[in-house]
Short mmCIF file of C-alpha atoms and ligand atoms in Angstrom, two decimals:
data_model
loop_
_atom_site.label_atom_id
_atom_site.label_comp_id
_atom_site.label_asym_id
_atom_site.label_seq_id
_atom_site.Cartn_x
_atom_site.Cartn_y
_atom_site.Cartn_z
CA MET M 211 -24.06 -6.22 9.45
CA SER M 212 -22.99 -6.93 6.54
CA GLY M 213 -22.48 -4.31 3.47
CA LYS M 214 -21.76 -3.88 -0.16
CA TYR M 215 -18.32 -2.80 -1.56
CA LEU M 216 -16.40 -1.80 -4.99
CA VAL M 217 -12.95 -2.67 -4.22
CA THR M 218 -10.74 -0.55 -6.98
CA GLY M 219 -6.86 -1.76 -7.20
CA GLY M 220 -8.09 -5.35 -6.13
CA ALA M 221 -6.41 -7.80 -8.12
CA GLY M 222 -3.12 -6.20 -6.82
CA TYR M 223 -1.39 -6.82 -3.43
CA VAL M 224 -2.94 -4.84 -1.19
CA GLY M 225 -6.59 -4.49 -2.78
CA SER M 226 -6.72 -8.59 -3.50
CA VAL M 227 -5.71 -8.91 0.60
CA VAL M 228 -8.33 -6.29 1.60
CA ALA M 229 -11.61 -8.17 -1.09
CA GLN M 230 -10.39 -11.20 0.51
CA HIS M 231 -10.83 -10.01 4.68
CA LEU M 232 -13.52 -8.33 3.59
CA LEU M 233 -15.46 -10.95 1.56
CA GLU M 234 -14.55 -13.60 4.58
CA ALA M 235 -16.39 -10.73 6.76
CA GLY M 236 -19.71 -11.51 5.22
CA HIS M 237 -19.54 -8.43 2.73
CA GLU M 238 -19.80 -8.45 -1.24
CA VAL M 239 -17.29 -7.08 -3.29
CA THR M 240 -17.42 -5.63 -6.52
CA VAL M 241 -13.12 -5.09 -7.58
CA LEU M 242 -12.92 -3.18 -10.67
CA ASP M 243 -9.44 -3.60 -11.67
CA ASN M 244 -7.95 -2.63 -15.63
CA LEU M 245 -4.87 -5.57 -14.63
CA SER M 246 -2.60 -2.58 -16.01
CA THR M 247 -0.43 -4.02 -12.80
CA GLY M 248 -2.54 -6.36 -10.89
CA PHE M 249 -3.44 -9.51 -12.19
CA ARG M 250 -6.63 -11.60 -12.66
CA GLU M 251 -5.77 -14.54 -11.35
CA GLY M 252 -5.48 -12.04 -7.87
CA VAL M 253 -8.94 -11.24 -7.64
CA PRO M 254 -10.36 -13.28 -4.63
CA ALA M 255 -12.84 -16.12 -5.76
CA GLY M 256 -16.26 -14.69 -4.23
CA ALA M 257 -15.48 -11.01 -5.26
CA THR M 258 -17.53 -10.30 -8.90
CA PHE M 259 -15.09 -9.19 -11.42
CA VAL M 260 -15.03 -6.10 -13.59
CA GLU M 261 -11.51 -5.83 -15.70
CA GLY M 262 -11.88 -1.39 -16.22
CA ASP M 263 -10.73 1.76 -15.72
CA ILE M 264 -11.64 4.22 -12.13
CA ARG M 265 -12.03 6.80 -14.43
CA ASP M 266 -14.94 5.19 -15.76
CA ALA M 267 -16.21 4.32 -12.80
CA ALA M 268 -19.31 5.87 -13.54
CA LYS M 269 -20.52 2.96 -15.63
CA TRP M 270 -20.23 0.45 -12.37
CA LEU M 271 -20.85 2.69 -9.80
CA ASP M 272 -24.36 2.67 -8.20
CA SER M 273 -26.58 4.07 -4.84
CA SER M 274 -26.67 -0.24 -3.89
CA TYR M 275 -22.65 0.60 -2.88
CA ASP M 276 -21.88 1.26 1.26
CA ALA M 277 -18.50 2.34 0.12
CA VAL M 278 -15.52 2.64 -2.13
CA LEU M 279 -12.21 1.38 -0.93
CA HIS M 280 -9.88 2.95 -3.43
CA PHE M 281 -6.34 0.90 -4.13
CA ALA M 282 -5.88 1.78 -8.27
CA ALA M 283 -2.95 3.56 -8.64
CA PHE M 284 0.26 4.10 -10.11
CA SER M 285 2.76 3.14 -7.55
CA GLN M 286 6.73 3.04 -8.71
CA VAL M 287 8.92 5.85 -7.36
CA GLY M 288 11.56 5.20 -9.57
CA GLU M 289 8.96 5.32 -12.58
CA SER M 290 7.09 8.27 -11.39
CA VAL M 291 10.55 10.32 -11.72
CA VAL M 292 10.79 9.56 -15.15
CA LYS M 293 7.35 9.32 -16.26
CA PRO M 294 5.71 11.99 -13.56
CA GLU M 295 2.75 12.08 -16.08
CA LYS M 296 1.70 9.02 -15.69
CA TYR M 297 0.67 9.30 -12.22
CA TRP M 298 -0.92 12.49 -11.94
CA GLU M 299 -2.81 11.35 -15.17
CA ASN M 300 -3.94 8.12 -13.52
CA ASN M 301 -3.21 8.15 -9.93
CA VAL M 302 -4.91 12.07 -9.93
CA GLY M 303 -7.25 12.18 -12.47
CA GLY M 304 -8.29 8.67 -11.62
CA SER M 305 -8.96 9.36 -8.54
CA MET M 306 -10.60 12.87 -8.98
CA ALA M 307 -13.35 11.01 -11.81
CA LEU M 308 -13.91 8.43 -9.48
CA LEU M 309 -14.77 10.99 -6.89
CA ALA M 310 -17.47 12.95 -8.86
CA ALA M 311 -18.71 8.79 -9.60
CA MET M 312 -19.25 8.73 -6.17
CA ARG M 313 -20.88 12.15 -5.83
CA GLU M 314 -22.86 11.02 -8.85
CA ALA M 315 -23.93 8.01 -7.54
CA GLY M 316 -24.67 8.89 -4.33
CA VAL M 317 -21.88 6.93 -2.44
CA ARG M 318 -20.58 8.46 0.49
CA LYS M 319 -17.98 6.46 2.21
CA LEU M 320 -14.27 6.02 1.01
CA VAL M 321 -11.29 4.57 2.38
CA PHE M 322 -8.03 5.76 0.55
CA SER M 323 -4.69 4.40 0.47
CA SER M 324 -2.12 6.83 0.46
CA THR M 325 1.39 6.35 1.22
CA ALA M 326 4.43 7.88 3.90
CA ALA M 327 5.61 8.74 0.85
CA THR M 328 3.91 12.20 1.14
CA TYR M 329 5.71 12.87 3.67
CA GLY M 330 9.44 12.87 2.08
CA GLU M 331 12.24 13.21 4.18
CA PRO M 332 10.66 13.75 7.60
CA ASP M 333 11.21 16.18 9.82
CA GLU M 334 10.30 13.68 12.49
CA VAL M 335 10.91 10.35 13.47
CA PRO M 336 8.40 8.19 14.25
CA ILE M 337 6.31 9.97 11.87
CA VAL M 338 2.80 11.37 12.97
CA GLU M 339 -0.13 12.95 10.61
CA THR M 340 0.26 16.70 11.84
CA THR M 341 4.77 16.00 10.56
CA ARG M 342 5.22 18.32 7.87
CA THR M 343 4.31 16.73 4.05
CA SER M 344 6.95 17.20 1.22
CA PRO M 345 7.08 14.37 -0.75
CA THR M 346 10.17 14.14 -2.78
CA ASN M 347 8.80 12.56 -6.03
CA PRO M 348 5.50 12.53 -8.83
CA TYR M 349 4.62 9.38 -6.75
CA GLY M 350 3.96 10.69 -3.14
CA ALA M 351 3.23 13.93 -5.03
CA SER M 352 -0.03 12.42 -6.36
CA LYS M 353 -0.42 10.52 -3.37
CA LEU M 354 -0.84 13.64 -1.47
CA SER M 355 -2.69 15.67 -4.63
CA VAL M 356 -5.72 13.12 -3.94
CA ASP M 357 -5.76 13.70 0.05
CA PHE M 358 -5.48 16.87 -0.21
CA MET M 359 -8.74 16.75 -3.05
CA ILE M 360 -10.19 14.57 -0.56
CA THR M 361 -10.40 16.43 2.16
CA SER M 362 -12.43 19.27 0.09
CA GLU M 363 -15.12 16.86 -1.22
CA ALA M 364 -15.67 15.53 2.59
CA ALA M 365 -15.45 19.66 3.49
CA ALA M 366 -17.76 21.00 0.82
CA HIS M 367 -20.06 17.76 -0.22
CA GLY M 368 -20.14 15.72 3.09
CA LEU M 369 -17.83 12.44 2.36
CA GLY M 370 -17.00 10.51 4.91
CA ALA M 371 -13.61 9.35 4.19
CA VAL M 372 -10.16 7.95 5.75
CA SER M 373 -6.91 8.37 3.81
CA LEU M 374 -4.36 5.39 5.42
CA ARG M 375 -0.36 6.35 5.12
CA TYR M 376 0.63 2.42 4.78
CA PHE M 377 4.12 2.37 5.41
CA ASN M 378 6.68 -0.95 3.73
CA VAL M 379 3.87 -3.40 3.32
CA ALA M 380 4.54 -6.68 3.30
CA GLY M 381 3.82 -10.58 4.03
CA ALA M 382 0.75 -12.39 1.73
CA TYR M 383 -2.45 -13.47 3.33
CA GLY M 384 -2.93 -17.47 1.83
CA SER M 385 -3.37 -16.94 -2.09
CA CYS M 386 -2.76 -13.17 -2.25
CA GLY M 387 0.51 -11.75 -1.86
CA GLU M 388 3.40 -9.77 -3.84
CA ARG M 389 3.34 -9.49 -7.46
CA HIS M 390 4.98 -6.25 -9.21
CA GLU M 391 6.80 -5.83 -12.17
CA PRO M 392 8.94 -4.59 -11.89
CA GLU M 393 9.57 -6.20 -9.02
CA SER M 394 10.70 -2.59 -5.99
CA HIS M 395 10.12 -3.84 -2.90
CA LEU M 396 12.82 -5.12 -0.71
CA ILE M 397 11.15 -8.17 0.86
CA PRO M 398 10.15 -10.07 -2.65
CA LEU M 399 13.75 -9.04 -4.25
CA VAL M 400 15.38 -10.41 -1.05
CA LEU M 401 13.48 -13.34 -1.90
CA GLN M 402 13.56 -13.80 -5.44
CA VAL M 403 17.69 -14.24 -4.64
CA ALA M 404 16.72 -17.11 -1.82
CA GLN M 405 15.29 -18.75 -5.22
CA GLY M 406 17.44 -17.94 -7.49
CA LYS M 407 16.25 -16.06 -9.41
CA ARG M 408 18.38 -13.36 -8.66
CA GLU M 409 22.05 -13.16 -7.59
CA ALA M 410 22.96 -11.05 -5.55
CA ILE M 411 20.43 -8.47 -2.95
CA SER M 412 22.07 -4.51 -3.72
CA VAL M 413 22.03 -2.66 -0.35
CA PHE M 414 21.67 1.07 -1.60
CA GLY M 415 24.52 3.43 0.62
CA ASP M 416 25.33 1.63 3.34
CA ASP M 417 27.08 5.07 5.19
CA TYR M 418 23.88 6.31 6.55
CA PRO M 419 23.38 7.41 9.93
CA THR M 420 21.42 4.32 11.54
CA PRO M 421 22.86 1.44 13.76
CA ASP M 422 24.42 -0.40 10.98
CA GLY M 423 24.78 2.44 8.13
CA THR M 424 21.55 0.75 6.16
CA CYS M 425 18.28 2.52 5.49
CA VAL M 426 15.43 2.04 8.30
CA ARG M 427 11.99 1.41 7.55
CA ASP M 428 8.78 -0.01 9.20
CA TYR M 429 7.23 -3.03 8.06
CA ILE M 430 3.65 -3.57 8.00
CA HIS M 431 1.97 -7.30 7.53
CA VAL M 432 -0.56 -6.81 4.92
CA ALA M 433 -3.13 -8.61 6.71
CA ASP M 434 -3.22 -6.50 10.12
CA LEU M 435 -3.35 -3.56 7.24
CA ALA M 436 -6.68 -5.20 6.13
CA ASP M 437 -7.93 -4.99 10.12
CA ALA M 438 -7.39 -1.20 9.79
CA HIS M 439 -9.44 -1.29 6.24
CA LEU M 440 -12.39 -2.67 7.63
CA LEU M 441 -12.07 -0.93 10.90
CA ALA M 442 -11.90 1.88 9.03
CA LEU M 443 -15.05 2.09 7.36
CA LYS M 444 -16.92 1.85 10.62
CA ALA M 445 -14.78 5.18 11.64
CA ALA M 446 -15.58 6.73 8.85
CA THR M 447 -18.10 9.37 9.23
CA PRO M 448 -19.16 12.09 6.99
CA GLY M 449 -18.13 15.57 6.69
CA GLU M 450 -14.89 14.28 8.24
CA HIS M 451 -11.48 13.30 6.18
CA LEU M 452 -9.13 11.06 8.81
CA ILE M 453 -5.73 10.20 7.82
CA CYS M 454 -4.27 7.80 9.62
CA ASN M 455 -0.56 6.54 9.56
CA LEU M 456 -0.18 2.39 9.34
CA GLY M 457 3.07 1.58 10.63
CA ASN M 458 4.17 -1.15 13.42
CA GLY M 459 6.16 1.90 15.36
CA GLU M 460 9.83 -0.27 15.03
CA GLY M 461 12.50 0.04 12.51
CA PHE M 462 14.45 -2.64 10.40
CA SER M 463 17.26 -1.80 8.58
CA VAL M 464 17.82 -3.06 4.91
CA ARG M 465 20.68 -5.32 6.77
CA GLN M 466 18.46 -6.48 9.11
CA VAL M 467 15.53 -7.74 6.43
CA ILE M 468 18.18 -9.71 4.64
CA GLU M 469 19.34 -11.55 8.09
CA THR M 470 15.93 -12.54 8.96
CA VAL M 471 15.75 -14.10 5.03
CA ARG M 472 18.65 -15.78 5.69
CA GLN M 473 17.55 -16.68 9.03
CA VAL M 474 13.63 -18.29 7.24
CA THR M 475 15.41 -19.53 4.18
CA GLY M 476 18.15 -21.20 5.13
CA HIS M 477 20.25 -19.48 2.01
CA PRO M 478 23.19 -17.26 2.21
CA ILE M 479 21.64 -14.48 0.01
CA PRO M 480 25.08 -12.70 -1.15
CA GLU M 481 25.14 -8.39 -0.98
CA VAL M 482 25.97 -5.95 -2.54
CA VAL M 483 26.98 -2.60 -1.51
CA ALA M 484 25.31 0.19 -4.28
CA PRO M 485 25.80 3.82 -3.94
CA ARG M 486 22.95 5.66 -1.63
CA ARG M 487 19.84 6.53 -4.59
CA GLY M 488 18.57 10.12 -4.41
CA GLY M 489 15.46 11.08 -2.37
CA ASP M 490 16.08 7.79 -0.06
CA PRO M 491 15.71 8.68 3.39
CA ALA M 492 17.87 7.21 6.22
CA THR M 493 14.50 6.06 8.34
CA LEU M 494 10.85 6.17 7.81
CA VAL M 495 9.36 4.37 11.05
CA ALA M 496 5.56 5.46 12.16
CA SER M 497 3.92 6.49 14.54
CA ALA M 498 0.44 4.82 14.55
CA THR M 499 -0.99 5.95 17.85
CA ARG M 500 -3.68 7.56 15.85
CA ALA M 501 -4.75 5.13 13.97
CA LYS M 502 -4.97 3.10 17.20
CA GLU M 503 -7.01 5.22 19.25
CA ARG M 504 -9.41 6.77 15.87
CA LEU M 505 -10.33 3.19 14.11
CA GLY M 506 -9.23 0.67 17.27
CA TRP M 507 -6.62 -0.68 15.22
CA ASN M 508 -4.45 -3.59 17.19
CA PRO M 509 -1.65 -4.84 15.04
CA THR M 510 -1.01 -8.96 16.10
CA ARG M 511 1.48 -9.19 13.66
CA ALA M 512 4.61 -7.55 13.44
CA ASP M 513 7.51 -9.79 13.85
CA LEU M 514 9.42 -9.34 11.15
CA ALA M 515 10.69 -13.57 10.62
CA GLY M 516 6.99 -13.53 10.85
CA ILE M 517 6.08 -11.33 8.04
CA VAL M 518 9.20 -12.74 5.83
CA ALA M 519 7.69 -16.53 6.49
CA ASP M 520 4.80 -15.63 4.69
CA ALA M 521 5.17 -13.40 2.45
CA TRP M 522 7.89 -16.96 1.71
CA ALA M 523 5.80 -19.17 1.37
CA PHE M 524 3.42 -16.50 -1.29
CA ALA M 525 7.25 -16.69 -3.46
CA GLN M 526 7.13 -20.61 -3.70
CA ASN M 527 3.57 -21.00 -4.56
CA VAL M 528 3.91 -18.41 -7.32
CA SER M 529 6.91 -20.16 -8.95
CA ASN M 530 4.92 -23.59 -9.27
N1 NAD I 857 2.39 -2.21 -1.48
C1 NAD I 857 3.24 -1.38 -0.51
O1 NAD I 857 4.02 -1.31 0.28
C2 NAD I 857 2.05 0.80 -0.74
C3 NAD I 857 2.90 1.59 0.45
C4 NAD I 857 2.45 2.29 0.45
C5 NAD I 857 0.71 3.10 -0.35
N2 NAD I 857 0.69 1.93 -1.21
C6 NAD I 857 0.03 2.35 -1.99
O2 NAD I 857 -1.20 1.07 -2.04
C7 NAD I 857 -2.18 0.89 -3.23
C8 NAD I 857 -2.02 -0.65 -3.80
O3 NAD I 857 -0.90 -0.86 -3.60
P1 NAD I 857 -0.34 -2.50 -4.11
O4 NAD I 857 1.10 -2.82 -3.53
O5 NAD I 857 -1.52 -3.11 -4.37
O6 NAD I 857 -0.18 -1.94 -5.72
P2 NAD I 857 -0.26 -3.08 -7.15
O7 NAD I 857 -0.02 -2.67 -8.47
O8 NAD I 857 -0.48 -4.68 -7.11
O9 NAD I 857 -2.37 -3.02 -6.91
C9 NAD I 857 -2.75 -1.89 -7.77
C10 NAD I 857 -4.00 -2.44 -8.53
O10 NAD I 857 -4.54 -0.80 -9.38
C11 NAD I 857 -4.95 -1.49 -10.68
N3 NAD I 857 -5.24 -0.59 -11.13
C12 NAD I 857 -4.15 1.00 -11.22
N4 NAD I 857 -4.28 1.74 -11.92
C13 NAD I 857 -5.88 1.46 -12.25
C14 NAD I 857 -7.23 2.31 -13.29
N5 NAD I 857 -6.92 3.39 -13.82
N6 NAD I 857 -8.54 1.36 -13.17
C15 NAD I 857 -8.74 -0.07 -12.69
N7 NAD I 857 -7.31 -0.17 -11.75
C16 NAD I 857 -6.39 -0.13 -11.84
C17 NAD I 857 -3.86 -2.03 -10.86
O11 NAD I 857 -4.06 -3.02 -12.10
C18 NAD I 857 -3.38 -2.32 -9.70
O12 NAD I 857 -4.39 -4.14 -9.87
C19 NAD I 857 -1.71 1.86 -4.10
O13 NAD I 857 -2.38 2.80 -4.38
C20 NAD I 857 -0.23 2.56 -3.48
O14 NAD I 857 0.04 4.09 -4.33
C21 NAD I 857 1.61 0.55 -1.07
#
């Protein structure tokens, strides 16, 4: 059955890919985005676009919507350390206003973009949803705060909600891909070296307790992530806040990613070893068992070379 969905942050990377998947599944989509980090041309054709802020969501939300998919947020870890107020204001204040608008309009289903950053330095790997949350920066803390807010909204007011805790999202889907400014994610940064936009890639620390000394992360294809959002809409149950990790359960080191980019692009990719950054855990790998059991999620694009190849195709198109 087709539905009508409000996608906040749908001019950004993940939101645009999910909006595109919703449209392809025959749903009606309104994108609400203030274009603070997103791009008007990123909004998929076929979606209604509203240029506005989630703090004013009450202006646009009404009972005709079946659910909200909430991507709108600031997500630069480093910036959140020096400007924490920006993150509390937008991520927490904005989400609070959005929840109030949903309550007012009687929209009782939510899928929220949470993050692996809520766990901080994990006590155990792979990370499960019961792993202790202990964010090491204001970005992760702001996202965890929204998760708490959603839990209480579900318990008190019957919201049916699913928080998806993404690990490292990568790859592209057709004309929708990753464009953060400034870019802070490894794969697009390495691709910028392949494109000649940057001379070398910095490797922050090569003395971690990992097989090659560089940090290990769990990369998930953005299209697999989008599939999980459509399944989450079906799984959302009134009065329940379900939290699911989304990752492939397999880690790749920074050096393995760089080597894969060399193979995919044919570019030598010079690297420079730099000191460790504070707050970078050695290994972050998800257990997605709960997402598989509760959502019926079955990621099919886990191959790193395939993820990099899709991101490379997108990066070349964007710069042309
Ligand atoms: N990309 C990742 O690897 C990753 C990992 C974990 C979690 N997340 C989460 O996923 C979500 C999407 O991330 P992304 O990488 O697509 O980021 P993005 O910056 O590309 O997209 C965010 C979008 O939200 C919009 N936005 C921000 N504040 C807004 C507001 N107040 N009102 C309206 N629109 C607003 C921006 O203009 C942008 O289009 C974020 O919530 C982020 O925290 C992303």
